[in-house]
XYZ file of C-alpha atoms in Angstrom:
742
model
C -22.704 -30.757 0.733
C -20.950 -32.094 4.218
C -20.020 -30.289 6.438
C -17.242 -30.019 9.495
C -18.645 -31.551 12.336
C -20.831 -34.782 10.530
C -18.612 -37.427 10.403
C -21.073 -39.945 10.762
C -22.770 -38.807 7.933
C -20.929 -38.467 5.839
C -19.512 -41.456 6.011
C -22.939 -43.274 5.561
C -22.938 -41.088 2.667
C -19.766 -42.429 1.085
C -20.904 -46.153 1.635
C -23.856 -45.750 -0.746
C -21.555 -44.085 -3.130
C -18.723 -46.566 -2.815
C -21.136 -50.170 -3.388
C -20.165 -53.129 -2.966
C -15.870 -53.240 -1.277
C -13.794 -55.159 -3.673
C -13.850 -59.231 -2.995
C -11.931 -60.260 -0.512
C -10.328 -57.143 0.251
C -10.470 -56.260 3.892
C -8.819 -52.462 5.081
C -5.514 -52.818 5.675
C -5.043 -52.153 10.296
C -4.904 -48.767 10.789
C -5.382 -47.202 13.808
C -8.672 -44.352 14.170
C -7.892 -41.307 13.890
C -8.003 -39.127 16.578
C -8.893 -35.087 16.407
C -6.776 -32.795 18.255
C -7.893 -31.486 21.351
C -9.331 -28.024 20.850
C -9.608 -26.780 24.789
C -10.873 -22.635 24.597
C -8.223 -20.040 24.143
C -8.905 -16.248 24.193
C -8.300 -15.113 20.410
C -5.071 -12.740 22.556
C -3.459 -16.107 23.379
C -0.149 -16.720 21.583
C -0.321 -19.037 18.701
C 1.376 -21.932 20.479
C -1.107 -22.462 22.203
C -2.280 -23.761 19.333
C -1.918 -27.954 17.800
C -0.307 -28.474 15.260
C 2.189 -24.773 16.473
C 5.442 -26.001 17.845
C 8.492 -23.734 18.231
C 9.398 -23.950 14.740
C 5.907 -24.031 13.216
C 5.518 -20.317 15.390
C 9.418 -18.927 13.853
C 7.892 -19.654 10.222
C 3.986 -17.508 11.936
C 6.211 -14.574 13.308
C 8.335 -14.685 9.749
C 4.679 -15.186 7.550
C 2.101 -12.396 9.119
C 4.752 -10.552 11.073
C 7.959 -10.373 8.264
C 11.575 -10.399 8.722
C 12.164 -7.029 9.925
C 9.821 -7.946 13.945
C 11.062 -11.784 14.161
C 10.303 -11.361 17.277
C 6.338 -10.649 17.362
C 4.497 -13.208 18.931
C 1.889 -14.367 17.496
C -1.339 -14.218 18.500
C -4.397 -16.379 17.896
C -6.108 -13.713 15.862
C -3.498 -12.591 14.096
C -4.030 -16.459 12.775
C -7.003 -15.577 12.210
C -6.466 -12.352 10.097
C -4.078 -14.644 7.955
C -6.503 -14.127 4.695
C -6.260 -16.757 2.019
C -4.389 -15.518 -1.612
C -7.709 -17.095 -3.016
C -10.850 -20.638 -2.870
C -10.749 -24.008 -5.178
C -14.522 -25.498 -4.924
C -13.433 -28.528 -4.267
C -17.274 -29.046 -2.641
C -18.340 -31.017 -6.553
C -18.955 -33.959 -4.987
C -18.949 -36.327 -8.520
C -19.308 -39.509 -9.674
C -16.095 -41.622 -11.527
C -18.891 -42.892 -13.772
C -20.845 -40.070 -14.893
C -16.822 -38.092 -15.989
C -17.833 -38.056 -19.354
C -13.983 -36.062 -19.887
C -12.262 -33.432 -17.879
C -14.095 -31.732 -16.217
C -12.301 -29.168 -13.850
C -11.587 -28.988 -9.757
C -14.368 -31.760 -8.385
C -14.176 -33.872 -5.590
C -14.990 -37.929 -5.665
C -15.663 -40.036 -2.671
C -13.811 -43.613 -3.455
C -12.124 -46.079 -1.728
C -8.017 -46.810 -2.783
C -7.857 -50.859 -4.448
C -4.765 -50.323 -4.871
C -1.746 -47.371 -4.688
C 2.254 -48.628 -4.935
C 5.928 -46.810 -5.782
C 6.239 -46.093 -9.552
C 9.521 -45.044 -10.309
C 10.548 -42.785 -13.556
C 13.213 -41.276 -15.404
C 13.775 -38.258 -13.060
C 12.556 -39.103 -9.613
C 9.638 -42.237 -7.878
C 6.390 -41.188 -7.070
C 3.244 -42.620 -6.439
C 0.073 -44.083 -8.268
C -3.014 -45.531 -6.422
C -6.397 -46.422 -8.333
C -9.738 -45.725 -6.598
C -13.275 -46.610 -6.893
C -16.272 -45.850 -5.973
C -18.387 -48.152 -7.327
C -19.299 -46.521 -11.081
C -15.880 -46.481 -11.582
C -12.034 -46.231 -11.078
C -9.968 -42.870 -11.149
C -6.017 -42.349 -11.134
C -4.739 -40.812 -8.367
C -0.961 -38.962 -8.834
C 2.083 -37.832 -6.502
C 5.298 -37.177 -6.911
C 6.425 -38.458 -3.714
C 6.533 -42.476 -2.544
C 5.564 -40.459 0.870
C 1.656 -41.834 -0.152
C 2.352 -44.814 1.144
C 2.992 -44.776 3.638
C 0.085 -42.813 5.128
C -2.322 -44.958 3.132
C -3.668 -48.282 2.352
C -5.137 -49.990 -0.266
C -9.367 -50.584 1.339
C -8.790 -47.301 3.260
C -12.134 -44.788 1.949
C -10.585 -40.966 0.947
C -11.734 -38.339 -0.562
C -9.198 -36.950 -3.728
C -10.040 -33.123 -4.753
C -8.346 -32.356 -7.924
C -7.998 -30.991 -11.421
C -9.767 -33.721 -13.702
C -7.104 -34.276 -16.766
C -6.438 -37.125 -19.608
C -4.034 -38.945 -20.027
C -2.744 -41.808 -22.551
C -3.737 -44.053 -19.199
C -7.338 -42.798 -18.911
C -8.967 -39.685 -16.250
C -6.843 -39.010 -13.720
C -5.171 -36.566 -11.138
C -2.490 -34.972 -10.878
C -1.280 -34.211 -7.099
C -4.663 -34.724 -5.703
C -5.551 -33.277 -2.063
C -7.066 -35.950 -0.636
C -8.823 -36.424 3.309
C -9.474 -39.901 4.951
C -13.151 -40.247 5.262
C -13.418 -41.408 8.747
C -13.764 -37.296 10.242
C -13.935 -33.592 9.068
C -12.350 -32.156 6.171
C -10.856 -29.141 5.985
C -9.919 -29.364 2.106
C -11.943 -32.410 -0.157
C -15.624 -31.859 -0.396
C -15.925 -28.399 -0.121
C -14.121 -24.489 -0.330
C -10.748 -24.782 0.012
C -8.406 -21.730 1.814
C -5.107 -21.840 0.140
C -3.211 -19.514 1.913
C 0.035 -17.190 1.518
C 3.412 -19.307 3.333
C 6.660 -18.969 3.183
C 8.738 -21.581 3.692
C 8.768 -24.554 5.098
C 4.864 -24.062 5.734
C 2.515 -26.468 3.896
C -1.629 -25.669 3.177
C -2.310 -28.795 4.997
C 0.049 -27.326 8.573
C -2.411 -24.015 7.092
C -5.795 -25.117 7.342
C -5.168 -27.294 10.709
C -3.716 -24.699 11.849
C -6.645 -22.000 11.365
C -9.608 -24.399 11.366
C -8.081 -24.819 15.639
C -8.349 -21.257 15.687
C -11.105 -20.862 14.961
C -11.788 -23.707 17.689
C -9.938 -22.120 20.264
C -11.670 -18.721 19.983
C -14.827 -19.650 19.005
C -16.452 -18.509 22.188
C -13.695 -16.161 23.270
C -14.346 -14.047 20.227
C -14.877 -10.161 21.568
C -17.138 -8.196 18.866
C -16.284 -4.971 19.969
C -17.788 -3.306 16.411
C -21.008 -3.726 18.002
C -21.012 -1.100 21.059
C -19.894 0.813 17.417
C -23.415 -0.318 15.778
C -25.523 2.951 16.916
C -23.421 4.991 14.693
C -23.581 3.093 11.799
C -26.398 3.613 8.981
C -28.465 1.558 8.964
C -27.965 -0.253 5.586
C -24.551 -1.189 6.167
C -24.818 -5.027 6.618
C -22.026 -6.246 8.025
C -21.891 -10.265 10.003
C -20.768 -10.678 13.471
C -17.308 -11.022 14.075
C -17.205 -15.113 14.792
C -19.145 -15.869 10.875
C -16.706 -13.787 9.488
C -13.792 -15.737 10.595
C -15.304 -19.032 9.492
C -16.631 -17.239 6.518
C -12.940 -16.236 5.399
C -11.902 -19.418 6.188
C -14.252 -21.445 5.537
C -17.627 -20.334 3.290
C -19.918 -22.919 2.982
C -20.166 -20.782 -0.589
C -18.131 -18.615 -2.320
C -20.280 -15.707 -2.151
C -19.526 -15.666 1.597
C -16.243 -15.031 1.194
C -16.685 -11.258 -0.034
C -19.140 -11.090 3.030
C -16.200 -11.587 5.498
C -13.784 -9.098 4.146
C -16.039 -6.477 3.906
C -16.032 -6.932 7.731
C -13.195 -6.202 8.523
C -11.793 -4.005 5.764
C -14.984 -2.300 7.270
C -13.011 -2.172 10.722
C -10.098 -0.778 9.354
C -11.219 1.924 8.389
C -12.994 2.494 10.911
C -10.273 2.801 13.612
C -8.458 4.813 11.668
C -11.527 7.410 10.997
C -11.780 7.991 14.462
C -7.388 8.059 15.242
C -7.901 11.014 12.690
C -11.323 12.780 13.042
C -10.539 12.450 16.853
C -7.170 13.831 16.050
C -8.297 16.765 13.455
C -10.722 17.392 16.857
C -7.892 17.644 19.617
C -6.144 20.274 16.506
C -9.161 22.825 16.558
C -8.903 22.674 19.874
C -6.129 24.615 20.845
C -4.886 27.953 20.599
C -3.837 28.605 17.594
C -2.230 31.890 16.222
C -4.791 33.676 14.408
C -2.609 35.810 10.933
C -4.636 39.805 10.229
C -4.012 39.198 6.218
C -2.945 43.115 4.436
C -4.546 42.586 1.222
C -2.562 45.149 -0.328
C 0.672 43.169 0.524
C -0.494 40.250 -1.458
C -1.626 42.322 -4.039
C 1.617 44.403 -4.386
C 3.385 40.622 -4.989
C 1.350 39.016 -6.405
C 1.855 42.274 -10.082
C 5.099 41.766 -8.861
C 6.009 38.398 -9.584
C 6.861 37.727 -13.979
C 3.498 35.524 -14.059
C -0.438 35.887 -13.600
C -1.644 33.244 -10.466
C -3.845 30.952 -11.990
C -8.265 30.920 -11.370
C -6.968 27.280 -9.179
C -4.065 29.403 -7.401
C -5.841 31.674 -6.386
C -8.539 29.552 -5.146
C -6.307 27.759 -3.072
C -5.306 31.024 -1.193
C -8.243 32.337 -0.402
C -9.554 29.107 0.693
C -5.190 29.360 2.886
C -6.250 32.672 3.665
C -9.441 31.616 5.727
C -8.131 28.863 7.720
C -5.768 31.380 9.062
C -7.656 34.698 10.552
C -9.032 32.202 13.189
C -7.827 31.661 16.670
C -7.307 27.282 15.852
C -4.888 25.849 13.948
C -4.954 25.205 9.733
C -4.524 20.959 9.016
C -4.510 21.998 5.664
C -2.892 19.418 2.387
C -2.286 21.712 -0.734
C -2.080 18.656 -3.644
C -0.824 19.964 -6.812
C 0.072 18.313 -9.770
C 3.101 18.550 -11.120
C 3.913 22.107 -12.516
C 0.903 23.624 -10.968
C 2.083 26.600 -9.095
C 2.522 25.109 -5.605
C 5.777 26.891 -4.732
C 4.532 29.832 -5.179
C 1.208 29.743 -2.874
C 2.711 28.630 0.200
C 5.717 31.848 -0.672
C 2.074 34.199 -0.475
C 1.353 32.336 2.527
C 5.290 33.118 4.231
C 4.193 36.277 3.542
C 0.817 37.149 5.746
C 2.968 36.137 8.213
C 6.185 37.244 7.933
C 3.672 40.631 7.863
C 2.584 39.229 11.279
C 5.856 39.561 12.628
C 5.791 35.715 12.600
C 8.270 33.280 11.282
C 7.928 30.141 8.872
C 10.097 26.959 8.319
C 9.798 25.192 5.432
C 10.639 21.794 5.509
C 12.058 19.553 2.640
C 12.119 15.595 2.785
C 15.749 15.362 0.389
C 18.733 18.181 0.812
C 17.860 18.433 -2.674
C 14.419 19.894 -2.995
C 15.621 22.049 -0.112
C 17.497 23.653 -1.834
C 15.248 24.210 -4.629
C 12.921 25.478 -2.451
C 14.599 28.164 -1.395
C 16.249 29.584 -5.608
C 12.106 29.221 -5.503
C 10.962 31.349 -2.558
C 14.237 34.090 -3.726
C 13.039 34.091 -7.867
C 9.786 35.051 -6.556
C 10.408 36.941 -3.891
C 12.399 39.458 -6.234
C 9.814 42.104 -7.635
C 9.422 42.987 -4.103
C 10.816 46.409 -3.487
C 14.299 44.991 -0.733
C 12.990 45.911 2.533
C 9.402 44.131 1.635
C 10.800 41.051 0.781
C 11.375 38.443 3.566
C 14.715 37.443 4.849
C 15.413 33.304 4.254
C 18.255 30.913 5.082
C 18.828 27.567 4.680
C 19.415 24.565 6.983
C 20.064 21.133 6.330
C 22.834 18.362 7.197
C 25.245 19.526 5.956
C 25.019 23.326 7.016
C 28.732 24.286 8.230
C 28.687 24.542 12.425
C 29.613 27.741 12.056
C 27.106 29.173 9.627
C 24.734 26.661 11.662
C 25.236 28.666 14.561
C 24.657 32.308 13.078
C 20.729 31.103 12.022
C 20.176 29.452 14.917
C 21.169 33.058 16.255
C 18.547 34.921 13.223
C 16.061 32.540 14.060
C 15.601 33.015 18.102
C 15.960 36.468 17.053
C 13.060 37.407 14.668
C 15.674 38.593 12.238
C 14.836 35.225 10.124
C 11.181 34.809 8.490
C 11.306 32.084 6.834
C 13.962 28.541 7.290
C 13.846 26.470 5.003
C 15.243 22.903 5.974
C 14.917 19.272 6.093
C 14.317 17.283 8.799
C 17.181 19.299 10.595
C 14.765 21.672 11.311
C 13.233 19.891 14.170
C 16.756 19.099 16.315
C 16.795 20.861 19.256
C 19.257 22.977 18.796
C 16.821 25.356 16.390
C 14.874 27.885 18.303
C 12.353 29.955 16.986
C 11.254 33.159 17.678
C 7.814 33.318 17.199
C 6.378 30.147 14.683
C 2.919 30.326 13.247
C 3.498 28.528 10.065
C 4.980 24.600 8.923
C 4.670 24.354 5.809
C 5.718 20.697 5.245
C 6.350 19.405 1.017
C 6.299 15.622 -0.149
C 3.860 15.414 3.744
C 4.222 12.496 3.477
C 7.484 11.312 2.982
C 7.796 13.146 6.262
C 6.456 10.737 9.991
C 3.501 12.119 11.523
C 6.754 12.185 15.324
C 8.396 14.484 13.256
C 6.167 17.073 12.176
C 3.675 16.341 15.859
C 8.328 17.551 16.645
C 7.977 21.251 13.766
C 4.447 22.097 15.620
C 6.751 21.889 19.008
C 8.948 24.440 18.014
C 5.617 27.211 18.566
C 5.745 28.683 21.889
C 2.836 26.904 23.402
C 1.102 27.156 20.346
C -0.103 24.808 17.596
C 1.300 26.785 14.092
C -0.921 26.677 11.688
C 0.575 23.296 9.218
C 0.852 23.475 5.488
C 1.401 20.087 4.170
C 2.047 19.650 -0.139
C 2.181 16.636 -2.463
C 2.973 16.565 -5.452
C 0.742 13.701 -6.222
C -3.109 13.210 -7.297
C -5.036 11.502 -4.836
C -8.859 10.968 -6.062
C -11.446 12.064 -2.959
C -12.093 9.602 -1.983
C -8.985 8.335 -0.732
C -8.168 11.320 0.919
C -10.830 10.348 3.496
C -8.081 7.030 4.367
C -4.507 9.325 3.481
C -5.208 12.107 4.888
C -8.505 12.034 6.838
C -6.851 14.295 9.204
C -6.689 17.497 6.673
C -8.485 20.261 5.124
C -7.598 19.366 1.546
C -7.540 22.213 -1.410
C -6.894 20.345 -5.250
C -5.024 23.078 -7.902
C -6.738 21.305 -11.060
C -4.731 23.977 -13.075
C -1.717 24.274 -15.342
C -0.229 27.376 -15.796
C -0.997 29.691 -19.056
C 1.931 28.959 -22.047
C 3.178 26.076 -20.523
C 4.530 23.193 -23.416
C 2.301 19.938 -23.194
C 4.216 16.574 -22.944
C 4.102 14.250 -25.659
C 4.114 11.175 -25.111
C 4.471 7.769 -27.196
C 4.230 4.293 -26.878
C 6.414 2.389 -28.432
C 6.595 -1.683 -28.174
C 9.643 -4.074 -27.952
C 10.668 -3.740 -31.568
C 10.229 0.053 -32.153
C 12.946 0.479 -29.693
C 15.267 1.539 -31.763
C 12.973 4.547 -32.929
C 12.623 5.680 -29.286
C 16.774 5.435 -28.992
C 16.828 7.358 -32.372
C 14.436 10.598 -30.486
C 16.635 9.999 -26.818
C 19.769 10.803 -29.581
C 17.927 13.841 -31.231
C 17.543 15.456 -28.071
C 20.701 15.029 -27.057
C 22.131 16.286 -30.350
C 20.312 19.809 -28.957
C 21.961 19.928 -26.116
C 19.445 18.688 -24.314
C 19.313 16.114 -21.199
C 17.397 12.522 -20.898
C 15.829 10.679 -17.745
C 15.999 6.366 -18.293
C 13.251 4.492 -15.980
C 13.540 0.767 -15.312
C 11.816 -1.681 -14.991
C 9.669 -1.797 -11.173
C 10.793 -4.789 -9.145
C 8.012 -5.074 -6.647
C 10.009 -8.395 -4.678
C 13.434 -6.694 -4.414
C 14.986 -3.303 -4.039
C 18.824 -4.259 -4.490
C 17.219 -6.797 -7.834
C 15.652 -3.666 -9.056
C 19.011 -0.844 -8.260
C 21.195 -4.287 -10.049
C 18.708 -4.327 -13.337
C 19.732 -0.056 -12.988
C 23.347 -0.323 -13.413
C 23.532 -3.824 -15.445
C 20.512 -0.943 -17.885
C 23.288 2.196 -17.899
C 26.749 -0.435 -19.198
C 24.210 -1.237 -21.575
C 23.998 1.587 -22.616
C 27.344 2.494 -22.626
C 29.080 -0.486 -24.484
C 26.406 -1.107 -26.740
C 23.714 1.743 -27.258
C 25.148 5.226 -26.911
C 29.169 4.405 -26.223
C 29.567 8.228 -27.292
C 27.703 9.669 -24.665
C 28.226 10.645 -20.843
C 25.768 7.797 -18.230
C 25.259 7.763 -14.872
C 23.086 6.207 -12.018
C 21.188 6.823 -9.373
C 18.278 3.962 -7.053
C 17.979 3.475 -3.890
C 19.574 1.460 -2.326
C 22.532 4.662 -2.615
C 23.284 6.353 0.214
C 21.569 10.299 0.184
C 24.538 11.964 0.098
C 25.866 9.887 -3.632
C 21.908 10.133 -4.524
C 22.786 14.229 -4.058
C 26.022 14.188 -5.741
C 24.723 12.127 -8.979
C 21.644 14.862 -9.276
C 23.452 17.964 -9.324
C 26.416 16.440 -11.304
C 22.259 15.482 -14.347
C 20.825 18.775 -12.456
C 24.241 20.927 -14.204
C 24.467 19.362 -16.651
C 27.815 16.494 -16.225
C 26.099 14.129 -18.017
C 24.045 13.038 -20.891
C 21.525 9.995 -19.788
C 20.843 9.217 -16.277
C 19.450 5.494 -15.722
C 17.005 5.319 -12.599
C 14.815 2.497 -10.377
C 11.839 4.301 -9.711
C 12.993 6.706 -6.402
C 13.850 9.012 -8.921
C 12.638 12.473 -7.091
C 9.276 13.967 -6.488
C 10.063 17.689 -7.263
C 13.388 17.447 -8.764
C 13.537 20.375 -11.880
C 15.972 19.334 -14.189
C 15.118 22.531 -16.551
C 17.157 20.555 -19.449
C 15.486 17.480 -19.738
C 13.090 16.902 -22.225
C 12.845 12.945 -22.544
C 11.627 10.886 -19.795
C 12.498 7.670 -21.364
C 10.717 5.038 -18.966
C 11.329 0.748 -19.280
C 8.477 -1.783 -18.402
C 6.120 1.040 -18.738
C 3.349 -1.841 -18.334
C 4.758 -2.491 -14.485
C 3.888 0.799 -13.248
C 0.440 2.541 -12.249
C -0.794 5.699 -14.391
C -0.295 7.882 -11.389
C 3.475 6.515 -10.941
C 4.277 7.317 -14.928
C 2.352 11.020 -14.720
C 4.795 11.371 -12.126
C 7.770 10.702 -14.157
C 6.308 12.521 -16.544
C 6.280 15.614 -14.863
C 10.656 15.675 -14.372
C 10.907 17.083 -17.628
C 8.754 19.993 -19.183
C 10.271 21.977 -16.682
C 12.281 24.377 -19.745
C 10.679 26.507 -22.033
C 11.644 23.524 -25.241
C 9.325 20.605 -26.352
C 9.441 17.700 -24.453
C 8.475 13.887 -24.405
C 7.701 10.491 -22.851
C 8.237 7.704 -24.604
C 6.265 4.475 -23.031
C 8.208 1.321 -23.343
C 5.721 -1.643 -22.988
C 6.780 -4.810 -22.467
C 3.875 -7.325 -23.269
C 0.623 -6.182 -25.746
C -2.571 -6.808 -23.368
C -6.111 -5.273 -24.462
C -5.797 -4.006 -20.413
C -2.468 -3.554 -20.918
C -2.852 -1.031 -24.021
C -6.192 0.917 -23.167
C -4.535 1.785 -19.873
C -1.251 2.930 -21.213
C -3.041 4.892 -24.413
C -5.161 6.929 -21.371
C -1.435 8.072 -20.468
C -1.570 9.040 -24.132
C -4.335 11.301 -24.661
C -4.250 12.851 -21.422
C -2.411 14.993 -18.683
C -4.745 15.297 -16.686
C -3.006 13.812 -12.980
C -6.155 13.712 -10.809
C -8.069 12.070 -13.495
C -5.196 9.621 -13.963
C -5.623 9.064 -10.612
C -9.179 8.054 -11.238
C -8.713 5.385 -13.359
C -5.263 3.807 -11.470
C -7.619 3.633 -8.627
C -10.673 2.237 -10.874
C -8.131 -0.354 -12.219
C -5.224 -1.690 -9.500
C -7.433 -0.792 -6.594
C -5.915 1.626 -3.587
C -2.159 -0.318 -3.242
C -0.173 1.466 -5.618
C -1.589 5.242 -3.875
C -0.782 3.693 0.278
C 3.265 4.913 -0.785
C 1.270 8.597 -0.343
C 0.494 7.865 3.265
C 1.535 9.458 5.905
C 3.599 7.859 7.486
C 3.373 6.347 10.891
C -0.539 6.263 11.248
C -1.946 2.605 11.582
C -0.855 -0.703 8.826
C -3.956 -0.525 6.932
C -5.258 -4.585 5.952
C -7.526 -5.674 2.861
C -8.592 -2.314 1.369
C -7.638 -4.241 -1.506
C -9.783 -7.014 -0.862
C -13.171 -5.590 -3.091
C -12.347 -2.439 -2.583
C -15.162 -0.019 -1.339
C -15.207 3.302 -1.671
C -19.048 3.397 -0.083
C -17.239 1.879 3.021
C -14.727 4.751 3.636
C -17.341 6.813 3.766
C -19.495 5.065 5.744
C -16.521 4.702 7.782
C -16.321 8.397 8.108
C -19.509 9.449 8.623
C -19.733 6.936 11.423
C -17.104 8.168 13.108
C -17.759 11.949 12.758
C -21.191 11.122 15.267
C -19.843 8.815 17.905
C -16.874 11.457 19.451
C -19.866 14.081 18.279
C -21.267 11.943 21.001
C -18.589 11.246 23.450
C -15.349 12.629 22.914
C -12.684 11.015 24.685
C -14.576 7.582 24.077
C -15.161 6.805 27.773
C -14.417 3.351 28.331
C -16.925 2.728 30.619
C -19.189 3.176 27.656
C -17.329 1.437 24.674
C -15.050 -1.246 27.338
C -14.584 -3.112 24.520
C -14.168 -0.588 21.217
C -11.528 1.647 23.078
C -8.878 -0.616 24.491
C -9.143 -2.284 20.066
C -8.442 1.581 19.310
C -5.926 1.906 20.934
C -4.363 -0.966 20.379
C -4.512 -0.371 16.793
C -3.167 3.158 17.038
C -0.570 1.827 19.937
C 2.361 3.132 16.820
C 0.630 6.811 16.653
C -0.977 7.343 19.729
C -3.771 10.067 18.943
C -6.195 9.387 22.181
C -5.573 10.868 25.592
C -6.036 7.526 27.864
C -5.788 9.707 30.500
C -8.936 10.711 30.681
C -11.184 7.574 31.110
């Protein structure tokens, strides 16, 4: 292969490939190409210091890398180096024209331009050139006339693209091309294909990344080298300069995976260092050990109108073991939809109350907060009146007079459990003695909000129990909730009627609508989920409104239909959901924002349009919105396209209602992307995870972080002069390392 920097060798080989020049034709007079002079630059320098990056290109790079939300954030050279090509085209196959017997895929040919001219078609002008390498000629076609200003007869070029057959013979349409008097970025090699934004082109991006590599070659700092003594010896990660070079301009395709693996590990290791450090810091804080009165706990269990499952008993025991300790509990409770997490939370809150302590129970929306308050009152209803915890509800809608009453009762300790939304973390809310904080759907709250809630305790860290209804694969827990211990409830209460899941194709839509009508005639209600539109929440909202109108006009003109979507204000969404709960209409059309945990016992059908666009875990979450009452319920999967992979995936939904099994299957089939929404908000971004997800790498990163922090809990900057600044930079939005001590 002809490599970058070997222009003399390239030209020599090209001359031998060309054979004799066409008699009498001389190359057009052109100025020799002068390569851009790239001066050494540190990786944190602005990308605008690079050749080819003027003000307009710099703005386009900002848009590409940081998005429209951070338009004024400067793009550094390292930001450019960390742009991952979307794919690669292998143009390293240098082929003689005379050996091409037909369309043969992607190739590079080396030849002399024997003629080039503009031609005019029906729609627009185009350029046609013929090149010869001495063994034959090949036709090149560009749908632009600008090429004639760049290329002249007699010039030697590389041309790369896909060989096609036409009535004109073999040709390449819109080939990549480069002159043979300099290093190549595209032709005669494996070429990167970058994500772009309007106004930015592949040729420009390749030149910029090449210049970025050349500028930083002697300036890159391999901070990971300081952590290598703590890494598993079997983990082979290339040095950083080689990583970036092979990411952008690999010599062989198998070098790409090693580069992405190194960059993925960097992210995972920095994340795990921060999470483990945070967990250790919390555990080093003074806690509030609670005394367990098992007689009270047993009386509560006996008062319940149902028997706790084995999974509930096991998780309660795990939590009891935590809250007895003088160190604060930080535990995540994962329970599938309907597994009984609220009963577990009620048991622990009762223990806190028996110790004279208070509990804060925070939910992401007013509807969920109200639902939790009602559930707690029902669960405690079987206890004697003097044994029931006093419960209050505080949300953004709580009137000022009631808010003042709650504040006064909280300060004196008259209220045992305060249920609410983010209103709980407001300055005006004062707890008498907060010992337990319960956070439902914990990923919906930022790290900062949970920290503010913890600060409501009297200079002592409260026990923290986070809950989620989203089953997460075991290995991903280290990424999504690595600072928490995890309890899993994977058992449903007995006697629950299973939800029947049916898969329908477009021709069977009438059958699906027939089932919907039958259920509504029985007095039940129906959810309809619109297809996922990843590119735009606005388009998704518009589609939901249009689908609701279509159902009203064409399918169910006699039924009551309403709509909810992500662009609605929260108050309006709550009003619609409350009206649906109160059976003021029959069908709720929704985008994928439908609230996890909302309890509509009368809803018996969940119909999901475009089911093949959703991950299994999200489909399972939708399915969990029905089956909350005593009636048989249905989940209808309406799929757009039929494929062997898609059919097998959706048949898995039909076959099982085990959310944890579906989560593992989702990870296997689609990678970790679908689970990133369940991360604790406020954590650093995770890049590279979808580029060849490797569960072992997560475990290696975790083990290395634990070993390093065991050796040096403060990560002393004198020992880690490169690693520590990188860690602080990575966690800049959610600091976890106390920099004042080292």
